[in-house]
């Protein structure tokens, strides 16, 4: 008979609790360690997901701010372009110095 069977028979005959064999103890310890590692992996994955979500939200806020800034710059550029066109139509023969004065007034 195998040693495990013999140990079980002895334990049942003597009425004493069966002692764990060294391989059983090692297996139990290994399973405990693996459970701990698994818990740590799960916790790390959750933390990584939280960091990714936070990073994504921050990026979305930055992109939104940049889009708004681009919209305002487009409006300003259109205003400046329209002002320049109106100056060109109003005074096609104006001297360069007059255009410079008109542009500086437009900037105010």
Coordinates of N, CA, C and O in Angstrom, one line a residue:
X1 N 0.8 -1.2 0.0 CA 0.0 0.0 0.0 C 0.9 1.3 0.0 O 2.0 1.2 0.5
X2 N 0.3 2.3 -0.5 CA 1.0 3.6 -0.6 C 1.2 4.2 0.8 O 0.4 3.9 1.7
X3 N 2.1 5.1 1.0 CA 2.3 5.7 2.3 C 1.1 6.5 2.8 O 0.8 6.5 4.0
X4 N 0.4 7.1 1.9 CA -0.8 7.9 2.3 C -1.9 7.0 2.8 O -2.5 7.3 3.8
X5 N -2.1 5.8 2.2 CA -3.1 4.9 2.7 C -2.7 4.4 4.0 O -3.5 4.3 4.9
X6 N -1.4 4.1 4.2 CA -0.9 3.6 5.5 C -1.1 4.6 6.6 O -1.6 4.3 7.7
X7 N -0.8 5.9 6.3 CA -1.0 7.0 7.3 C -2.5 7.1 7.6 O -2.8 7.3 8.8
X8 N -3.4 7.0 6.7 CA -4.8 7.1 6.9 C -5.3 6.0 7.8 O -6.1 6.2 8.8
X9 N -4.8 4.8 7.6 CA -5.2 3.6 8.4 C -4.7 3.8 9.8 O -5.4 3.5 10.7
X10 N -3.4 4.3 10.0 CA -2.9 4.5 11.3 C -3.7 5.5 12.0 O -4.0 5.4 13.2
X11 N -4.0 6.6 11.3 CA -4.7 7.7 12.0 C -6.1 7.2 12.4 O -6.6 7.6 13.5
X12 N -6.8 6.4 11.6 CA -8.1 6.0 11.9 C -8.1 5.0 13.1 O -9.0 4.9 13.9
X13 N -7.0 4.2 13.2 CA -6.9 3.2 14.2 C -6.5 3.8 15.6 O -7.0 3.4 16.6
X14 N -5.7 4.8 15.5 CA -5.2 5.4 16.8 C -6.1 6.5 17.3 O -6.0 6.9 18.4
X15 N -7.0 7.0 16.4 CA -7.9 8.1 16.8 C -7.2 9.5 16.8 O -7.8 10.5 17.2
X16 N -6.0 9.5 16.4 CA -5.3 10.8 16.4 C -5.5 11.5 15.0 O -5.7 10.8 14.0
X17 N -5.6 12.8 14.9 CA -5.7 13.5 13.6 C -4.6 13.1 12.7 O -3.4 13.0 13.2
X18 N -4.9 13.0 11.5 CA -3.9 12.7 10.5 C -3.0 13.9 10.3 O -3.4 15.0 10.1
X19 N -1.7 13.7 10.3 CA -0.7 14.7 10.0 C -0.5 14.8 8.5 O -0.6 13.8 7.8
X20 N -0.3 16.1 8.1 CA -0.2 16.3 6.6 C 1.2 15.9 6.2 O 2.2 16.1 6.9
X21 N 1.3 15.3 5.1 CA 2.6 14.9 4.5 C 3.3 16.1 4.0 O 2.7 17.2 3.7
X22 N 4.6 16.1 3.8 CA 5.4 17.2 3.3 C 4.9 17.7 2.0 O 4.7 18.9 1.8
X23 N 4.6 16.8 1.0 CA 4.1 17.2 -0.3 C 2.7 17.9 -0.1 O 2.5 18.9 -0.8
X24 N 1.9 17.5 0.8 CA 0.6 18.1 1.0 C 0.8 19.5 1.5 O 0.1 20.5 1.1
X25 N 1.7 19.6 2.5 CA 2.0 21.0 3.0 C 2.5 21.9 2.0 O 2.1 23.1 1.9
X26 N 3.4 21.4 1.2 CA 4.0 22.2 0.1 C 2.9 22.6 -0.9 O 2.9 23.8 -1.4
X27 N 2.0 21.7 -1.2 CA 0.9 22.0 -2.1 C 0.0 23.1 -1.6 O -0.4 24.1 -2.3
X28 N -0.3 23.0 -0.3 CA -1.2 24.0 0.3 C -0.5 25.3 0.4 O -1.1 26.4 0.1
X29 N 0.8 25.3 0.7 CA 1.5 26.6 0.7 C 1.6 27.2 -0.7 O 1.4 28.4 -0.8
X30 N 1.8 26.4 -1.7 CA 1.9 26.9 -3.0 C 0.6 27.5 -3.5 O 0.5 28.5 -4.1
X31 N -0.5 26.8 -3.1 CA -1.9 27.3 -3.5 C -2.2 28.6 -2.8 O -2.8 29.5 -3.4
X32 N -1.7 28.7 -1.6 CA -1.9 30.0 -0.8 C -1.1 31.1 -1.5 O -1.6 32.2 -1.7
X33 N 0.1 30.8 -1.9 CA 0.9 31.8 -2.6 C 0.3 32.2 -3.9 O 0.3 33.4 -4.3
X34 N -0.2 31.2 -4.6 CA -0.8 31.5 -5.9 C -2.0 32.4 -5.8 O -2.3 33.3 -6.6
X35 N -2.8 32.1 -4.7 CA -4.0 32.9 -4.5 C -3.6 34.3 -4.2 O -4.3 35.3 -4.7
X36 N -2.6 34.5 -3.4 CA -2.1 35.9 -3.1 C -1.6 36.6 -4.4 O -1.9 37.8 -4.6
X37 N -0.9 35.9 -5.2 CA -0.4 36.5 -6.5 C -1.6 36.8 -7.4 O -1.6 37.9 -8.0
X38 N -2.6 35.9 -7.4 CA -3.8 36.2 -8.2 C -4.5 37.5 -7.7 O -4.9 38.3 -8.5
X39 N -4.6 37.6 -6.4 CA -5.3 38.8 -5.8 C -4.5 40.1 -6.2 O -5.1 41.1 -6.5
X40 N -3.2 40.0 -6.2 CA -2.3 41.1 -6.5 C -2.5 41.5 -8.0 O -2.5 42.7 -8.3
X41 N -2.5 40.5 -8.8 CA -2.7 40.7 -10.3 C -4.0 41.4 -10.5 O -4.1 42.4 -11.3
X42 N -5.1 40.9 -9.9 CA -6.4 41.6 -10.0 C -6.4 43.0 -9.5 O -6.9 43.9 -10.2
X43 N -5.8 43.2 -8.4 CA -5.7 44.6 -7.9 C -4.9 45.5 -8.8 O -5.3 46.7 -9.0
X44 N -3.8 45.0 -9.3 CA -3.0 45.8 -10.3 C -3.7 46.1 -11.5 O -3.6 47.2 -12.1
X45 N -4.5 45.1 -12.0 CA -5.3 45.4 -13.2 C -6.4 46.4 -13.0 O -6.6 47.3 -13.8
X46 N -7.0 46.4 -11.8 CA -8.0 47.4 -11.5 C -7.3 48.8 -11.4 O -7.9 49.8 -11.9
X47 N -6.2 48.9 -10.8 CA -5.5 50.1 -10.6 C -5.0 50.6 -12.0 O -5.2 51.8 -12.3
X48 N -4.6 49.8 -12.9 CA -4.2 50.2 -14.2 C -5.4 50.7 -15.0 O -5.3 51.7 -15.7
X49 N -6.5 50.1 -14.8 CA -7.8 50.5 -15.5 C -8.2 51.9 -15.0 O -8.6 52.8 -15.8
X50 N -8.0 52.1 -13.7 CA -8.3 53.4 -13.1 C -7.4 54.5 -13.7 O -7.8 55.6 -14.0
X51 N -6.1 54.2 -13.8 CA -5.2 55.1 -14.3 C -5.4 55.4 -15.8 O -5.4 56.6 -16.2
X52 N -5.8 54.4 -16.5 CA -6.1 54.6 -17.9 C -7.4 55.5 -18.1 O -7.4 56.4 -19.0
X53 N -8.4 55.3 -17.3 CA -9.6 56.1 -17.3 C -9.3 57.5 -17.0 O -9.7 58.5 -17.7
X54 N -8.5 57.7 -15.9 CA -8.1 59.1 -15.6 C -7.3 59.8 -16.7 O -7.6 60.9 -17.0
X55 N -6.4 59.1 -17.3 CA -5.6 59.6 -18.4 C -6.5 60.0 -19.6 O -6.3 61.0 -20.2
X56 N -7.4 59.1 -19.9 CA -8.3 59.3 -21.0 C -9.1 60.6 -20.8 O -9.3 61.4 -21.6
X57 N -9.7 60.7 -19.5 CA -10.5 61.9 -19.2 C -9.7 63.2 -19.3 O -10.1 64.2 -19.8
X58 N -8.4 63.1 -18.8 CA -7.6 64.3 -18.9 C -7.3 64.7 -20.4 O -7.3 65.8 -20.7
X59 N -7.0 63.7 -21.2 CA -6.8 63.9 -22.6 C -8.0 64.5 -23.3 O -7.9 65.4 -24.1
X60 N -9.2 64.0 -22.9 CA -10.4 64.5 -23.5 C -10.6 66.0 -23.2 O -11.0 66.8 -24.0
X61 N -10.3 66.3 -21.9 CA -10.4 67.7 -21.5 C -9.4 68.6 -22.3 O -9.8 69.7 -22.7
X62 N -8.2 68.1 -22.4 CA -7.2 68.9 -23.2 C -7.6 69.1 -24.6 O -7.5 70.1 -25.2
X63 N -8.1 68.0 -25.3 CA -8.5 68.1 -26.7 C -9.7 69.0 -26.8 O -9.7 69.9 -27.7
X64 N -10.6 69.0 -25.9 CA -11.8 69.9 -25.9 C -11.3 71.4 -25.8 O -11.8 72.2 -26.5
X65 N -10.4 71.6 -24.9 CA -9.8 73.0 -24.8 C -9.1 73.4 -26.0 O -9.3 74.6 -26.5
X66 N -8.4 72.5 -26.6 CA -7.7 72.9 -27.9 C -8.6 73.1 -29.0 O -8.4 74.0 -29.9
X67 N -9.7 72.3 -29.1 CA -10.7 72.6 -30.1 C -11.4 73.9 -29.9 O -11.7 74.6 -30.9
X68 N -11.7 74.3 -28.7 CA -12.3 75.6 -28.4 C -11.3 76.7 -28.8 O -11.7 77.7 -29.4
X69 N -10.1 76.6 -28.5 CA -9.1 77.5 -28.9 C -9.0 77.7 -30.4 O -8.9 78.8 -30.9
X70 N -9.0 76.5 -31.1 CA -9.0 76.6 -32.5 C -10.2 77.3 -33.1 O -10.0 78.1 -34.0
X71 N -11.3 77.0 -32.5 CA -12.6 77.7 -33.0 C -12.4 79.2 -32.8 O -12.7 80.0 -33.7
X72 N -11.9 79.7 -31.7 CA -11.7 81.1 -31.4 C -10.7 81.7 -32.4 O -10.9 82.8 -32.9
X73 N -9.6 81.0 -32.7 CA -8.6 81.5 -33.6 C -9.2 81.6 -35.0 O -8.9 82.5 -35.8
X74 N -10.0 80.6 -35.4 CA -10.7 80.6 -36.7 C -11.5 81.9 -36.9 O -11.5 82.5 -37.9
X75 N -12.3 82.1 -35.8 CA -13.2 83.3 -35.8 C -12.3 84.6 -35.9 O -12.7 85.5 -36.7
X76 N -11.3 84.7 -35.2 CA -10.4 85.9 -35.2 C -9.8 86.0 -36.6 O -9.7 87.1 -37.1
X77 N -9.3 84.9 -37.2 CA -8.7 85.0 -38.5 C -9.7 85.4 -39.5 O -9.4 86.2 -40.4
X78 N -10.9 84.9 -39.4 CA -12.0 85.4 -40.4 C -12.3 86.9 -40.2 O -12.5 87.6 -41.2
X79 N -12.3 87.3 -39.0 CA -12.5 88.8 -38.7 C -11.4 89.6 -39.3 O -11.6 90.6 -40.0
X80 N -10.2 89.2 -39.1 CA -9.0 89.9 -39.7 C -9.0 89.9 -41.2 O -8.7 90.9 -41.9
X81 N -9.4 88.7 -41.8 CA -9.4 88.6 -43.2 C -10.5 89.5 -43.8 O -10.3 90.2 -44.8
X82 N -11.7 89.6 -43.2 CA -12.7 90.4 -43.6 C -12.3 91.9 -43.5 O -12.6 92.7 -44.4
X83 N -11.7 92.2 -42.4 CA -11.2 93.6 -42.3 C -10.2 94.0 -43.3 O -10.2 95.1 -43.9
X84 N -9.3 93.1 -43.7 CA -8.3 93.4 -44.7 C -9.0 93.5 -46.0 O -8.6 94.4 -46.8
X85 N -10.0 92.7 -46.3 CA -10.7 92.8 -47.6 C -11.4 94.1 -47.7 O -11.5 94.8 -48.8
X86 N -12.0 94.6 -46.6 CA -12.7 95.8 -46.7 C -11.8 97.0 -46.8 O -12.1 98.0 -47.5
X87 N -10.6 96.9 -46.3 CA -9.6 97.9 -46.5 C -9.1 98.0 -47.9 O -9.0 99.0 -48.5
X88 N -8.9 96.8 -48.5 CA -8.5 96.7 -49.9 C -9.6 97.3 -50.8 O -9.3 98.0 -51.8
X89 N -10.8 97.1 -50.6 CA -11.9 97.6 -51.4 C -12.1 99.1 -51.2 O -12.3 99.8 -52.2
X90 N -11.9 99.6 -50.0 CA -12.2 101.0 -49.7 C -11.1 101.9 -50.3 O -11.3 103.0 -50.7
X91 N -9.9 101.4 -50.3 CA -8.8 102.3 -50.7 C -7.8 101.5 -51.6 O -6.7 101.2 -51.2
X92 N -8.2 101.2 -52.8 CA -7.2 100.4 -53.6 C -6.0 101.2 -54.0 O -4.9 100.5 -54.2
X93 N -6.0 102.5 -54.0 CA -4.9 103.2 -54.4 C -4.1 103.8 -53.2 O -3.3 104.7 -53.3
X94 N -4.5 103.4 -52.0 CA -3.9 104.0 -50.8 C -2.4 103.6 -50.7 O -2.0 102.6 -51.2
X95 N -1.7 104.5 -50.1 CA -0.2 104.3 -50.0 C 0.0 103.2 -49.0 O -0.8 102.9 -48.1
X96 N 1.2 102.7 -49.0 CA 1.6 101.6 -48.0 C 1.5 102.2 -46.6 O 1.1 101.5 -45.7
X97 N 1.9 103.4 -46.4 CA 1.9 104.0 -45.1 C 0.4 104.1 -44.6 O 0.1 103.9 -43.4
X98 N -0.5 104.4 -45.4 CA -1.9 104.5 -45.0 C -2.4 103.1 -44.7 O -3.2 103.0 -43.7
X99 N -2.1 102.1 -45.4 CA -2.5 100.7 -45.1 C -1.9 100.3 -43.7 O -2.6 99.7 -42.9
X100 N -0.7 100.7 -43.4 CA -0.1 100.4 -42.1 C -0.9 101.0 -41.0 O -1.1 100.4 -40.0
X101 N -1.3 102.3 -41.2 CA -2.1 103.0 -40.2 C -3.4 102.3 -40.0 O -3.9 102.0 -38.9
X102 N -4.1 101.9 -41.1 CA -5.3 101.2 -41.0 C -5.2 99.9 -40.3 O -6.1 99.5 -39.5
X103 N -4.2 99.1 -40.6 CA -4.0 97.8 -40.0 C -3.7 98.0 -38.5 O -4.2 97.2 -37.7
X104 N -3.0 99.0 -38.1 CA -2.7 99.2 -36.7 C -4.0 99.6 -35.9 O -4.2 99.2 -34.8
X105 N -4.9 100.3 -36.6 CA -6.1 100.7 -36.0 C -7.0 99.4 -35.8 O -7.7 99.3 -34.9
X106 N -7.0 98.5 -36.8 CA -7.8 97.3 -36.8 C -7.3 96.4 -35.6 O -8.1 95.7 -35.0
X107 N -6.0 96.4 -35.3 CA -5.5 95.6 -34.2 C -6.0 96.0 -32.8 O -6.0 95.2 -31.9
X108 N -6.4 97.2 -32.7 CA -6.9 97.7 -31.4 C -8.2 97.1 -31.0 O -9.0 96.6 -30.9

